[in-house]
Amino acid sequence: MKLLLATNNKGKRDEIQSLLGDLDIELVTPADIGLALDVAEDGATYAENATLKAVAFAEASGLVSMADDSGLEVDALGGQPGLHSARYSAKPGATDTDRRAYLLENLRDHPRPWPAHFHCTVALAKPGGKVRLAEGNCPGEIIPTERGNNGFGYDPIFLVPELGRTMAELTMDEKNRLSHRARAVTAARPLIMALLRGK
Ligand code: ITT
């Protein structure tokens, strides 16, 4: 039984591989099967974008595929960058570092604290079949100075209040105990097994 991890983001892929590593299935990446696919994420919701990615990868590979659409929602910015988290920047070719700097620039005139949460929706698609969804959230707070070198994206400026550490100061195992992605993928586990068993 094979599950294709339908993402081009290495940070996400590593986390999902660790979260599902104990299941009795083979996790394959697009690179493993020589598949390069860049899906236009023009849906209006996380669920729509996750579905677009999962279906495109499932149809291109013939494998049951799992995609993740996720984002950071900052209260003071009315939920931005949200769906646009991966592309949130004023300049083309921006890196994760540029996007964190841009977010902090936009927050500068707002009084602290800056509550925020990460959201993740995962979509599971079987070629020619129906799509199943699961979701997870993780609350926290944006801080003005980067801390930690682990993780990816906005992790260095996302504080997990109960631990007093940023996501980038957590090991992957620690992040995988509480993150939005961990919650969504954990909720998806029975759906994955049912789909792979043809149910
Ligand atoms: P794929 O579409 O190929 O999966 P992507 O990075 O484009 O990769 P998204 O469209 O779902 O994925 O964008 C999610 C963005 O939200 C991601 O690039 C980060 O900037 C941010 N993000 C999501 N989860 C995160 C996490 O766990 N830690 C830090 N930032 C995260």
mmCIF file of N, CA, C and O in Angstrom, residues 1 40 52 56 58 64 88 94 118 124 130 134 136 138 141 144 154 164 189 193 198:
data_model
loop_
_atom_site.group_PDB
_atom_site.id
_atom_site.type_symbol
_atom_site.label_atom_id
_atom_site.label_comp_id
_atom_site.label_asym_id
_atom_site.label_seq_id
_atom_site.Cartn_x
_atom_site.Cartn_y
_atom_site.Cartn_z
ATOM 1 N N MET A 1 0.850 -1.186 0.000
ATOM 2 C CA MET A 1 0.000 0.000 0.000
ATOM 3 C C MET A 1 0.887 1.239 0.000
ATOM 4 O O MET A 1 1.759 1.389 0.851
ATOM 5 N N ALA A 40 -1.647 25.097 -9.467
ATOM 6 C CA ALA A 40 -2.106 26.464 -9.197
ATOM 7 C C ALA A 40 -3.065 26.425 -8.003
ATOM 8 O O ALA A 40 -4.059 25.693 -8.026
ATOM 9 N N LEU A 52 -7.421 20.582 -4.605
ATOM 10 C CA LEU A 52 -6.809 20.769 -5.937
ATOM 11 C C LEU A 52 -5.482 20.017 -6.022
ATOM 12 O O LEU A 52 -5.194 19.322 -7.003
ATOM 13 N N ALA A 56 -4.822 16.536 -8.215
ATOM 14 C CA ALA A 56 -3.864 16.637 -9.323
ATOM 15 C C ALA A 56 -2.758 15.591 -9.181
ATOM 16 O O ALA A 56 -2.385 14.919 -10.152
ATOM 17 N N ALA A 58 -2.934 12.755 -7.423
ATOM 18 C CA ALA A 58 -3.505 11.406 -7.541
ATOM 19 C C ALA A 58 -3.712 11.043 -9.004
ATOM 20 O O ALA A 58 -3.382 9.929 -9.434
ATOM 21 N N VAL A 64 -3.018 6.845 -4.285
ATOM 22 C CA VAL A 64 -3.715 7.622 -3.258
ATOM 23 C C VAL A 64 -2.745 8.702 -2.782
ATOM 24 O O VAL A 64 -1.577 8.433 -2.506
ATOM 25 N N TYR A 88 3.376 35.404 0.705
ATOM 26 C CA TYR A 88 3.170 36.685 1.382
ATOM 27 C C TYR A 88 4.455 37.515 1.349
ATOM 28 O O TYR A 88 5.378 37.265 2.113
ATOM 29 N N ALA A 94 10.773 35.986 -3.136
ATOM 30 C CA ALA A 94 11.020 36.125 -1.697
ATOM 31 C C ALA A 94 11.282 34.766 -1.041
ATOM 32 O O ALA A 94 10.792 33.733 -1.503
ATOM 33 N N PHE A 118 -1.802 28.772 13.581
ATOM 34 C CA PHE A 118 -1.564 28.063 12.327
ATOM 35 C C PHE A 118 -2.787 27.201 12.050
ATOM 36 O O PHE A 118 -3.386 26.632 12.970
ATOM 37 N N LEU A 124 -7.236 13.990 1.130
ATOM 38 C CA LEU A 124 -6.829 12.666 0.640
ATOM 39 C C LEU A 124 -7.631 12.376 -0.614
ATOM 40 O O LEU A 124 -8.863 12.495 -0.592
ATOM 41 N N LYS A 130 -13.575 9.857 -4.434
ATOM 42 C CA LYS A 130 -13.953 11.077 -3.717
ATOM 43 C C LYS A 130 -12.831 11.518 -2.771
ATOM 44 O O LYS A 130 -11.938 10.735 -2.435
ATOM 45 N N ALA A 134 -9.357 16.530 6.531
ATOM 46 C CA ALA A 134 -9.179 16.609 7.989
ATOM 47 C C ALA A 134 -8.464 17.923 8.302
ATOM 48 O O ALA A 134 -7.711 18.439 7.463
ATOM 49 N N GLY A 136 -6.631 20.786 11.383
ATOM 50 C CA GLY A 136 -6.026 21.010 12.691
ATOM 51 C C GLY A 136 -5.594 22.460 12.847
ATOM 52 O O GLY A 136 -5.270 23.126 11.853
ATOM 53 N N CYS A 138 -3.332 25.308 15.593
ATOM 54 C CA CYS A 138 -2.401 25.433 16.715
ATOM 55 C C CYS A 138 -2.300 26.909 17.104
ATOM 56 O O CYS A 138 -1.835 27.734 16.316
ATOM 57 N N GLU A 141 1.509 32.884 19.410
ATOM 58 C CA GLU A 141 1.706 34.340 19.405
ATOM 59 C C GLU A 141 2.934 34.674 18.556
ATOM 60 O O GLU A 141 3.932 33.959 18.630
ATOM 61 N N PRO A 144 8.570 39.568 18.029
ATOM 62 C CA PRO A 144 9.269 40.446 17.079
ATOM 63 C C PRO A 144 10.699 40.037 16.726
ATOM 64 O O PRO A 144 11.276 40.602 15.799
ATOM 65 N N TYR A 154 7.261 30.292 9.085
ATOM 66 C CA TYR A 154 7.130 31.296 10.145
ATOM 67 C C TYR A 154 7.530 30.756 11.528
ATOM 68 O O TYR A 154 7.350 31.449 12.534
ATOM 69 N N GLY A 164 6.790 28.300 26.155
ATOM 70 C CA GLY A 164 7.712 29.432 26.218
ATOM 71 C C GLY A 164 8.815 29.329 25.169
ATOM 72 O O GLY A 164 9.877 29.925 25.303
ATOM 73 N N ARG A 189 -5.522 9.828 9.872
ATOM 74 C CA ARG A 189 -4.980 8.451 9.853
ATOM 75 C C ARG A 189 -6.031 7.379 9.532
ATOM 76 O O ARG A 189 -5.814 6.552 8.646
ATOM 77 N N MET A 193 -6.130 4.851 6.054
ATOM 78 C CA MET A 193 -6.176 3.393 6.050
ATOM 79 C C MET A 193 -7.431 2.902 5.321
ATOM 80 O O MET A 193 -7.370 1.946 4.553
ATOM 81 N N GLY A 198 -9.443 0.437 0.148
ATOM 82 C CA GLY A 198 -10.503 0.448 -0.882
ATOM 83 C C GLY A 198 -11.885 0.718 -0.329
ATOM 84 O O GLY A 198 -12.876 0.376 -0.957
#
